[in-house]
PDB file of C-alpha atoms in Angstrom:
ATOM      1  CA  UNK M  15      14.838  11.141  -5.599  1.00 67.00           C
ATOM      2  CA  UNK M  16      11.765   9.112  -4.730  1.00 77.00           C
ATOM      3  CA  UNK M  17      11.800   5.393  -5.415  1.00 86.00           C
ATOM      4  CA  UNK M  18       8.553   5.573  -7.374  1.00 91.00           C
ATOM      5  CA  UNK M  19       7.098   8.597  -9.158  1.00 92.00           C
ATOM      6  CA  UNK M  20       3.638   8.783 -10.658  1.00 92.00           C
ATOM      7  CA  UNK M  21       1.520  11.169 -12.658  1.00 84.00           C
ATOM      8  CA  UNK M  22      -0.111  13.308  -9.984  1.00 78.00           C
ATOM      9  CA  UNK M  23      -3.502  13.477 -11.670  1.00 86.00           C
ATOM     10  CA  UNK M  24      -6.320  13.864 -11.073  1.00 92.00           C
ATOM     11  CA  UNK M  25      -7.713  12.381 -14.255  1.00 95.00           C
ATOM     12  CA  UNK M  26     -11.361  13.124 -15.004  1.00 96.00           C
ATOM     13  CA  UNK M  27     -12.730  11.168 -17.963  1.00 97.00           C
ATOM     14  CA  UNK M  28     -16.170  10.264 -19.340  1.00 97.00           C
ATOM     15  CA  UNK M  29     -17.469   6.733 -19.365  1.00 98.00           C
ATOM     16  CA  UNK M  30     -16.085   4.765 -22.257  1.00 97.00           C
ATOM     17  CA  UNK M  31     -12.867   6.748 -22.477  1.00 98.00           C
ATOM     18  CA  UNK M  32      -9.393   5.267 -22.562  1.00 98.00           C
ATOM     19  CA  UNK M  33      -6.989   6.550 -19.951  1.00 97.00           C
ATOM     20  CA  UNK M  34      -3.307   5.842 -19.313  1.00 96.00           C
ATOM     21  CA  UNK M  35      -1.229   6.240 -16.179  1.00 95.00           C
ATOM     22  CA  UNK M  36       2.535   6.415 -16.087  1.00 94.00           C
ATOM     23  CA  UNK M  37       5.070   5.620 -13.444  1.00 95.00           C
ATOM     24  CA  UNK M  38       8.861   5.695 -13.207  1.00 96.00           C
ATOM     25  CA  UNK M  39      11.130   4.005 -10.708  1.00 94.00           C
ATOM     26  CA  UNK M  40      14.643   4.898  -9.656  1.00 91.00           C
ATOM     27  CA  UNK M  41      16.262   1.554  -8.824  1.00 86.00           C
ATOM     28  CA  UNK M  42      17.302  -0.259 -11.970  1.00 84.00           C
ATOM     29  CA  UNK M  43      17.690  -3.472  -9.956  1.00 83.00           C
ATOM     30  CA  UNK M  44      14.016  -3.587  -9.029  1.00 84.00           C
ATOM     31  CA  UNK M  45      12.597  -6.969  -9.770  1.00 81.00           C
ATOM     32  CA  UNK M  46       8.805  -6.905  -9.607  1.00 87.00           C
ATOM     33  CA  UNK M  47       6.145  -4.384 -10.443  1.00 92.00           C
ATOM     34  CA  UNK M  48       2.468  -4.000  -9.606  1.00 93.00           C
ATOM     35  CA  UNK M  49      -0.541  -1.776  -9.841  1.00 95.00           C
ATOM     36  CA  UNK M  50      -2.753  -1.488  -6.777  1.00 95.00           C
ATOM     37  CA  UNK M  51      -6.137   0.147  -6.585  1.00 97.00           C
ATOM     38  CA  UNK M  52      -7.333   2.152  -3.586  1.00 95.00           C
ATOM     39  CA  UNK M  53     -10.909   3.288  -3.200  1.00 95.00           C
ATOM     40  CA  UNK M  54     -11.645   6.398  -1.181  1.00 91.00           C
ATOM     41  CA  UNK M  55     -10.909   5.852   2.518  1.00 89.00           C
ATOM     42  CA  UNK M  56     -10.279   2.147   1.944  1.00 93.00           C
ATOM     43  CA  UNK M  57      -7.246  -0.101   1.950  1.00 94.00           C
ATOM     44  CA  UNK M  58      -5.204  -0.700  -1.242  1.00 94.00           C
ATOM     45  CA  UNK M  59      -5.790  -3.935  -3.137  1.00 93.00           C
ATOM     46  CA  UNK M  60      -3.747  -5.585  -5.843  1.00 92.00           C
ATOM     47  CA  UNK M  61      -5.086  -4.801  -9.307  1.00 95.00           C
ATOM     48  CA  UNK M  62      -2.487  -6.615 -11.385  1.00 93.00           C
ATOM     49  CA  UNK M  63       1.146  -7.547 -11.619  1.00 91.00           C
ATOM     50  CA  UNK M  64       3.249  -6.121 -14.443  1.00 93.00           C
ATOM     51  CA  UNK M  65       5.294  -8.566 -16.508  1.00 88.00           C
ATOM     52  CA  UNK M  66       8.224  -7.812 -18.780  1.00 87.00           C
ATOM     53  CA  UNK M  67       6.306  -8.785 -21.884  1.00 88.00           C
ATOM     54  CA  UNK M  68       3.305  -6.709 -20.918  1.00 89.00           C
ATOM     55  CA  UNK M  69       0.040  -8.227 -19.780  1.00 93.00           C
ATOM     56  CA  UNK M  70      -3.660  -7.700 -20.090  1.00 94.00           C
ATOM     57  CA  UNK M  71      -6.566  -8.388 -17.782  1.00 94.00           C
ATOM     58  CA  UNK M  72      -9.855  -7.535 -19.416  1.00 96.00           C
ATOM     59  CA  UNK M  73      -9.933  -3.783 -19.970  1.00 97.00           C
ATOM     60  CA  UNK M  74      -6.636  -3.260 -18.167  1.00 98.00           C
ATOM     61  CA  UNK M  75      -3.229  -3.451 -19.847  1.00 97.00           C
ATOM     62  CA  UNK M  76       0.074  -3.062 -18.045  1.00 97.00           C
ATOM     63  CA  UNK M  77       3.414  -2.404 -19.709  1.00 96.00           C
ATOM     64  CA  UNK M  78       6.975  -2.407 -18.413  1.00 95.00           C
ATOM     65  CA  UNK M  79       9.993  -0.794 -20.015  1.00 94.00           C
ATOM     66  CA  UNK M  80      13.055  -1.797 -18.010  1.00 92.00           C
ATOM     67  CA  UNK M  81      15.450   0.258 -20.118  1.00 92.00           C
ATOM     68  CA  UNK M  82      13.524   3.445 -19.351  1.00 93.00           C
ATOM     69  CA  UNK M  83      12.452   2.280 -15.900  1.00 94.00           C
ATOM     70  CA  UNK M  84       8.896   3.049 -16.829  1.00 94.00           C
ATOM     71  CA  UNK M  85       5.590   1.346 -16.065  1.00 96.00           C
ATOM     72  CA  UNK M  86       2.191   2.107 -17.489  1.00 96.00           C
ATOM     73  CA  UNK M  87      -1.420   1.150 -16.956  1.00 97.00           C
ATOM     74  CA  UNK M  88      -4.017   1.530 -19.684  1.00 97.00           C
ATOM     75  CA  UNK M  89      -7.719   1.352 -18.947  1.00 98.00           C
ATOM     76  CA  UNK M  90     -10.048   0.955 -21.921  1.00 98.00           C
ATOM     77  CA  UNK M  91     -13.791   1.582 -21.974  1.00 98.00           C
ATOM     78  CA  UNK M  92     -13.743   3.266 -18.549  1.00 98.00           C
ATOM     79  CA  UNK M  93     -16.571   2.471 -16.160  1.00 98.00           C
ATOM     80  CA  UNK M  94     -17.911   4.544 -13.292  1.00 98.00           C
ATOM     81  CA  UNK M  95     -16.647   1.825 -10.976  1.00 97.00           C
ATOM     82  CA  UNK M  96     -13.075   2.448 -12.149  1.00 98.00           C
ATOM     83  CA  UNK M  97     -13.040   5.689 -10.145  1.00 97.00           C
ATOM     84  CA  UNK M  98     -10.298   5.206  -7.564  1.00 97.00           C
ATOM     85  CA  UNK M  99      -6.666   5.980  -6.879  1.00 95.00           C
ATOM     86  CA  UNK M 100      -4.161   3.793  -8.704  1.00 96.00           C
ATOM     87  CA  UNK M 101      -0.867   3.081  -6.979  1.00 95.00           C
ATOM     88  CA  UNK M 102       2.280   2.092  -8.800  1.00 95.00           C
ATOM     89  CA  UNK M 103       4.303  -0.360  -6.695  1.00 92.00           C
ATOM     90  CA  UNK M 104       7.837  -1.633  -7.134  1.00 90.00           C
ATOM     91  CA  UNK M 105       9.513  -4.470  -5.285  1.00 85.00           C
ATOM     92  CA  UNK M 106      13.113  -3.863  -4.362  1.00 74.00           C
ATOM     93  CA  UNK M 107      15.794  -6.395  -5.078  1.00 65.00           C
ATOM     94  CA  UNK M 108      17.883  -8.222  -2.568  1.00 56.00           C
ATOM     95  CA  UNK M 109      15.447  -8.125   0.316  1.00 54.00           C
ATOM     96  CA  UNK M 110      14.053 -11.326   1.707  1.00 48.00           C
ATOM     97  CA  UNK M 111      11.010  -9.372   2.711  1.00 54.00           C
ATOM     98  CA  UNK M 112      10.296  -8.235  -0.804  1.00 62.00           C
ATOM     99  CA  UNK M 113      10.352  -4.611   0.167  1.00 74.00           C
ATOM    100  CA  UNK M 114       7.570  -2.754  -1.659  1.00 83.00           C
ATOM    101  CA  UNK M 115       7.791   0.898  -2.617  1.00 87.00           C
ATOM    102  CA  UNK M 116       4.530   2.713  -3.279  1.00 90.00           C
ATOM    103  CA  UNK M 117       3.968   5.717  -5.471  1.00 92.00           C
ATOM    104  CA  UNK M 118       1.695   8.482  -4.216  1.00 91.00           C
ATOM    105  CA  UNK M 119      -1.061   7.347  -6.506  1.00 93.00           C
ATOM    106  CA  UNK M 120      -2.993   8.791  -9.425  1.00 94.00           C
ATOM    107  CA  UNK M 121      -6.605   9.684  -8.840  1.00 94.00           C
ATOM    108  CA  UNK M 122      -9.134   8.762 -11.507  1.00 96.00           C
ATOM    109  CA  UNK M 123     -12.720   9.964 -11.690  1.00 97.00           C
ATOM    110  CA  UNK M 124     -14.986   8.561 -14.377  1.00 98.00           C
ATOM    111  CA  UNK M 125     -18.106  10.614 -14.956  1.00 96.00           C
ATOM    112  CA  UNK M 126     -21.359   9.573 -16.662  1.00 95.00           C
TER     113      UNK M 126
ATOM    114  CA  UNK C 167      -8.985 -18.414   3.697  1.00 76.00           C
ATOM    115  CA  UNK C 168      -6.739 -15.761   5.138  1.00 80.00           C
ATOM    116  CA  UNK C 169      -8.185 -12.639   6.689  1.00 89.00           C
ATOM    117  CA  UNK C 170      -6.686  -9.624   8.359  1.00 93.00           C
ATOM    118  CA  UNK C 171      -8.411  -7.297  10.775  1.00 94.00           C
ATOM    119  CA  UNK C 172      -7.330  -4.156  12.508  1.00 96.00           C
ATOM    120  CA  UNK C 173      -9.003  -1.863  15.006  1.00 95.00           C
ATOM    121  CA  UNK C 174     -10.157   0.627  15.924  1.00 97.00           C
ATOM    122  CA  UNK C 175     -11.319   1.877  12.531  1.00 96.00           C
ATOM    123  CA  UNK C 176     -11.430   5.514  13.549  1.00 96.00           C
ATOM    124  CA  UNK C 177     -10.109   7.428  16.502  1.00 96.00           C
ATOM    125  CA  UNK C 178      -9.589  11.004  17.565  1.00 97.00           C
ATOM    126  CA  UNK C 179      -6.922  11.566  20.168  1.00 97.00           C
ATOM    127  CA  UNK C 180      -5.462  14.645  21.856  1.00 97.00           C
ATOM    128  CA  UNK C 181      -1.799  15.514  21.524  1.00 97.00           C
ATOM    129  CA  UNK C 182       0.256  13.757  24.164  1.00 96.00           C
ATOM    130  CA  UNK C 183      -2.158  10.868  24.655  1.00 97.00           C
ATOM    131  CA  UNK C 184      -1.145   7.213  24.139  1.00 97.00           C
ATOM    132  CA  UNK C 185      -2.052   5.081  21.150  1.00 97.00           C
ATOM    133  CA  UNK C 186      -2.617   1.410  20.559  1.00 97.00           C
ATOM    134  CA  UNK C 187      -3.675  -0.063  17.219  1.00 97.00           C
ATOM    135  CA  UNK C 188      -4.112  -3.790  16.929  1.00 97.00           C
ATOM    136  CA  UNK C 189      -3.923  -6.083  13.943  1.00 97.00           C
ATOM    137  CA  UNK C 190      -4.620  -9.808  13.724  1.00 96.00           C
ATOM    138  CA  UNK C 191      -4.267 -12.269  10.884  1.00 94.00           C
ATOM    139  CA  UNK C 192      -6.225 -15.507  10.530  1.00 92.00           C
ATOM    140  CA  UNK C 193      -5.742 -18.487   8.283  1.00 88.00           C
ATOM    141  CA  UNK C 194      -1.985 -18.319   7.874  1.00 85.00           C
ATOM    142  CA  UNK C 195       1.061 -19.028   9.951  1.00 83.00           C
ATOM    143  CA  UNK C 196       4.315 -17.148  10.320  1.00 85.00           C
ATOM    144  CA  UNK C 197       3.296 -14.261   8.085  1.00 88.00           C
ATOM    145  CA  UNK C 198       5.476 -11.244   7.406  1.00 89.00           C
ATOM    146  CA  UNK C 199       3.594  -8.334   8.953  1.00 92.00           C
ATOM    147  CA  UNK C 200       3.805  -4.640   8.180  1.00 93.00           C
ATOM    148  CA  UNK C 201       2.563  -1.308   9.486  1.00 94.00           C
ATOM    149  CA  UNK C 202       2.175   1.480   6.935  1.00 94.00           C
ATOM    150  CA  UNK C 203       1.028   5.045   7.305  1.00 94.00           C
ATOM    151  CA  UNK C 204      -0.652   7.081   4.605  1.00 93.00           C
ATOM    152  CA  UNK C 205      -0.737  10.794   5.354  1.00 87.00           C
ATOM    153  CA  UNK C 206      -3.019  13.111   3.400  1.00 79.00           C
ATOM    154  CA  UNK C 207      -1.712  13.565  -0.138  1.00 75.00           C
ATOM    155  CA  UNK C 208       1.184  11.200   0.399  1.00 79.00           C
ATOM    156  CA  UNK C 209       2.068   7.665  -0.522  1.00 82.00           C
ATOM    157  CA  UNK C 210       2.266   4.735   1.817  1.00 89.00           C
ATOM    158  CA  UNK C 211       5.191   4.924   4.191  1.00 89.00           C
ATOM    159  CA  UNK C 212       6.484   1.721   5.731  1.00 89.00           C
ATOM    160  CA  UNK C 213       6.812   2.153   9.505  1.00 93.00           C
ATOM    161  CA  UNK C 214       7.592  -1.325  10.849  1.00 93.00           C
ATOM    162  CA  UNK C 215       7.865  -4.879   9.648  1.00 89.00           C
ATOM    163  CA  UNK C 216       8.124  -8.183  11.442  1.00 91.00           C
ATOM    164  CA  UNK C 217       9.210 -11.632  10.288  1.00 88.00           C
ATOM    165  CA  UNK C 218       8.296 -13.395  13.523  1.00 90.00           C
ATOM    166  CA  UNK C 219       7.309 -13.176  17.159  1.00 93.00           C
ATOM    167  CA  UNK C 220       9.296 -10.517  18.956  1.00 92.00           C
ATOM    168  CA  UNK C 221      11.145  -9.502  15.780  1.00 91.00           C
ATOM    169  CA  UNK C 222      10.518  -5.906  14.822  1.00 92.00           C
ATOM    170  CA  UNK C 223      12.372  -3.696  12.384  1.00 89.00           C
ATOM    171  CA  UNK C 224      11.801   0.013  12.156  1.00 88.00           C
ATOM    172  CA  UNK C 225      12.043   1.873   8.894  1.00 81.00           C
ATOM    173  CA  UNK C 226      11.667   5.441  10.093  1.00 77.00           C
ATOM    174  CA  UNK C 227      12.724   6.970  13.426  1.00 68.00           C
ATOM    175  CA  UNK C 228       9.696   8.372  15.205  1.00 78.00           C
ATOM    176  CA  UNK C 229       7.751   8.274  18.434  1.00 89.00           C
ATOM    177  CA  UNK C 230       5.907   5.127  17.425  1.00 94.00           C
ATOM    178  CA  UNK C 231       6.750   1.561  18.381  1.00 95.00           C
ATOM    179  CA  UNK C 232       5.523  -1.874  17.369  1.00 96.00           C
ATOM    180  CA  UNK C 233       5.307  -5.236  19.028  1.00 96.00           C
ATOM    181  CA  UNK C 234       4.465  -8.773  17.967  1.00 96.00           C
ATOM    182  CA  UNK C 235       3.484 -10.724  21.044  1.00 95.00           C
ATOM    183  CA  UNK C 236       1.959 -13.597  19.065  1.00 94.00           C
ATOM    184  CA  UNK C 237       2.510 -15.027  15.594  1.00 93.00           C
ATOM    185  CA  UNK C 238      -0.627 -13.454  14.175  1.00 93.00           C
ATOM    186  CA  UNK C 239      -0.814 -10.282  16.222  1.00 96.00           C
ATOM    187  CA  UNK C 240       0.889  -6.998  15.449  1.00 97.00           C
ATOM    188  CA  UNK C 241       0.456  -3.895  17.602  1.00 97.00           C
ATOM    189  CA  UNK C 242       1.354  -0.277  16.878  1.00 97.00           C
ATOM    190  CA  UNK C 243       1.794   2.004  19.871  1.00 97.00           C
ATOM    191  CA  UNK C 244       2.791   5.421  21.003  1.00 96.00           C
ATOM    192  CA  UNK C 245       3.294   6.823  24.478  1.00 95.00           C
ATOM    193  CA  UNK C 246       2.647  10.417  23.436  1.00 96.00           C
ATOM    194  CA  UNK C 247       1.011  11.343  20.159  1.00 96.00           C
ATOM    195  CA  UNK C 248       2.085  14.295  18.037  1.00 95.00           C
ATOM    196  CA  UNK C 249      -0.036  16.264  15.579  1.00 94.00           C
ATOM    197  CA  UNK C 250       2.087  14.830  12.793  1.00 92.00           C
ATOM    198  CA  UNK C 251       1.004  11.312  13.729  1.00 94.00           C
ATOM    199  CA  UNK C 252      -2.392  11.906  12.127  1.00 94.00           C
ATOM    200  CA  UNK C 253      -2.997   9.641   9.175  1.00 94.00           C
ATOM    201  CA  UNK C 254      -4.403   6.408   7.852  1.00 95.00           C
ATOM    202  CA  UNK C 255      -2.607   3.422   9.394  1.00 97.00           C
ATOM    203  CA  UNK C 256      -2.634   0.163   7.526  1.00 96.00           C
ATOM    204  CA  UNK C 257      -1.577  -3.254   8.699  1.00 96.00           C
ATOM    205  CA  UNK C 258      -0.605  -5.747   6.023  1.00 94.00           C
ATOM    206  CA  UNK C 259       0.655  -9.293   5.678  1.00 91.00           C
ATOM    207  CA  UNK C 260       2.495 -11.236   3.049  1.00 84.00           C
ATOM    208  CA  UNK C 261       2.774 -14.989   2.906  1.00 65.00           C
ATOM    209  CA  UNK C 262       5.853 -17.061   2.269  1.00 59.00           C
ATOM    210  CA  UNK C 263       5.546 -16.975  -1.497  1.00 60.00           C
ATOM    211  CA  UNK C 264       7.294 -13.933  -2.843  1.00 58.00           C
ATOM    212  CA  UNK C 265       4.515 -12.813  -5.169  1.00 66.00           C
ATOM    213  CA  UNK C 266       4.721  -9.246  -4.026  1.00 69.00           C
ATOM    214  CA  UNK C 267       1.082  -9.085  -3.069  1.00 81.00           C
ATOM    215  CA  UNK C 268       0.335  -7.458   0.248  1.00 87.00           C
ATOM    216  CA  UNK C 269      -3.015  -7.984   1.916  1.00 90.00           C
ATOM    217  CA  UNK C 270      -4.109  -4.952   3.860  1.00 94.00           C
ATOM    218  CA  UNK C 271      -6.432  -4.574   6.795  1.00 95.00           C
ATOM    219  CA  UNK C 272      -9.291  -2.122   6.638  1.00 95.00           C
ATOM    220  CA  UNK C 273      -7.158   0.654   8.093  1.00 96.00           C
ATOM    221  CA  UNK C 274      -7.328   2.864  11.163  1.00 97.00           C
ATOM    222  CA  UNK C 275      -7.881   6.561  10.628  1.00 96.00           C
ATOM    223  CA  UNK C 276      -6.210   8.582  13.361  1.00 96.00           C
ATOM    224  CA  UNK C 277      -6.773  12.281  13.945  1.00 96.00           C
ATOM    225  CA  UNK C 278      -4.595  13.954  16.548  1.00 96.00           C
ATOM    226  CA  UNK C 279      -5.951  17.276  17.814  1.00 96.00           C
TER     227      UNK C 279
END
């Protein structure tokens, strides 16, 4: 079983739509969670961390459910510039390096 | 501020040829350094990580190797490339604070023919 599983996508939505991505992780001892964004043929960049109580950054809302080992990302009022691949990332526990496990990513295309 | 650079950005190599990708970090000392590979349609796979000069750990057995000759320099190499080595190679660093954020270089896209 993979460490991190994501919706495969792709998601194609019109501008202004609300879209949600889901992710599950296999290691119940995982300690930290993130969403990264990767533009086409570019390097991934941190979008936001995911906190236990849920957190919001502008149009982006991240949720964590430790009991279900489930992470989500909600994007409201989608913009054309939101088109990218979104990577779910989990940090393993017990590693001084903070070992990060990446999902395959969910591709989003926002159309005008 | 910290920056990370890797090169070359793109390369096309024949099967059996050698490989050398270089990564350098500026503006930080003693960073943890990583090499990842992203194959088409796949997630990022950790290949090597290093916590200091001369200290390399390998995650996946393969025909690739890594070296860290200086604190801020990380090199990925191969003596003989395979077709399966094609992919997008990313160097990354993480500072001492365990925030979980990795900073990636611009990536090197390798095509083995």
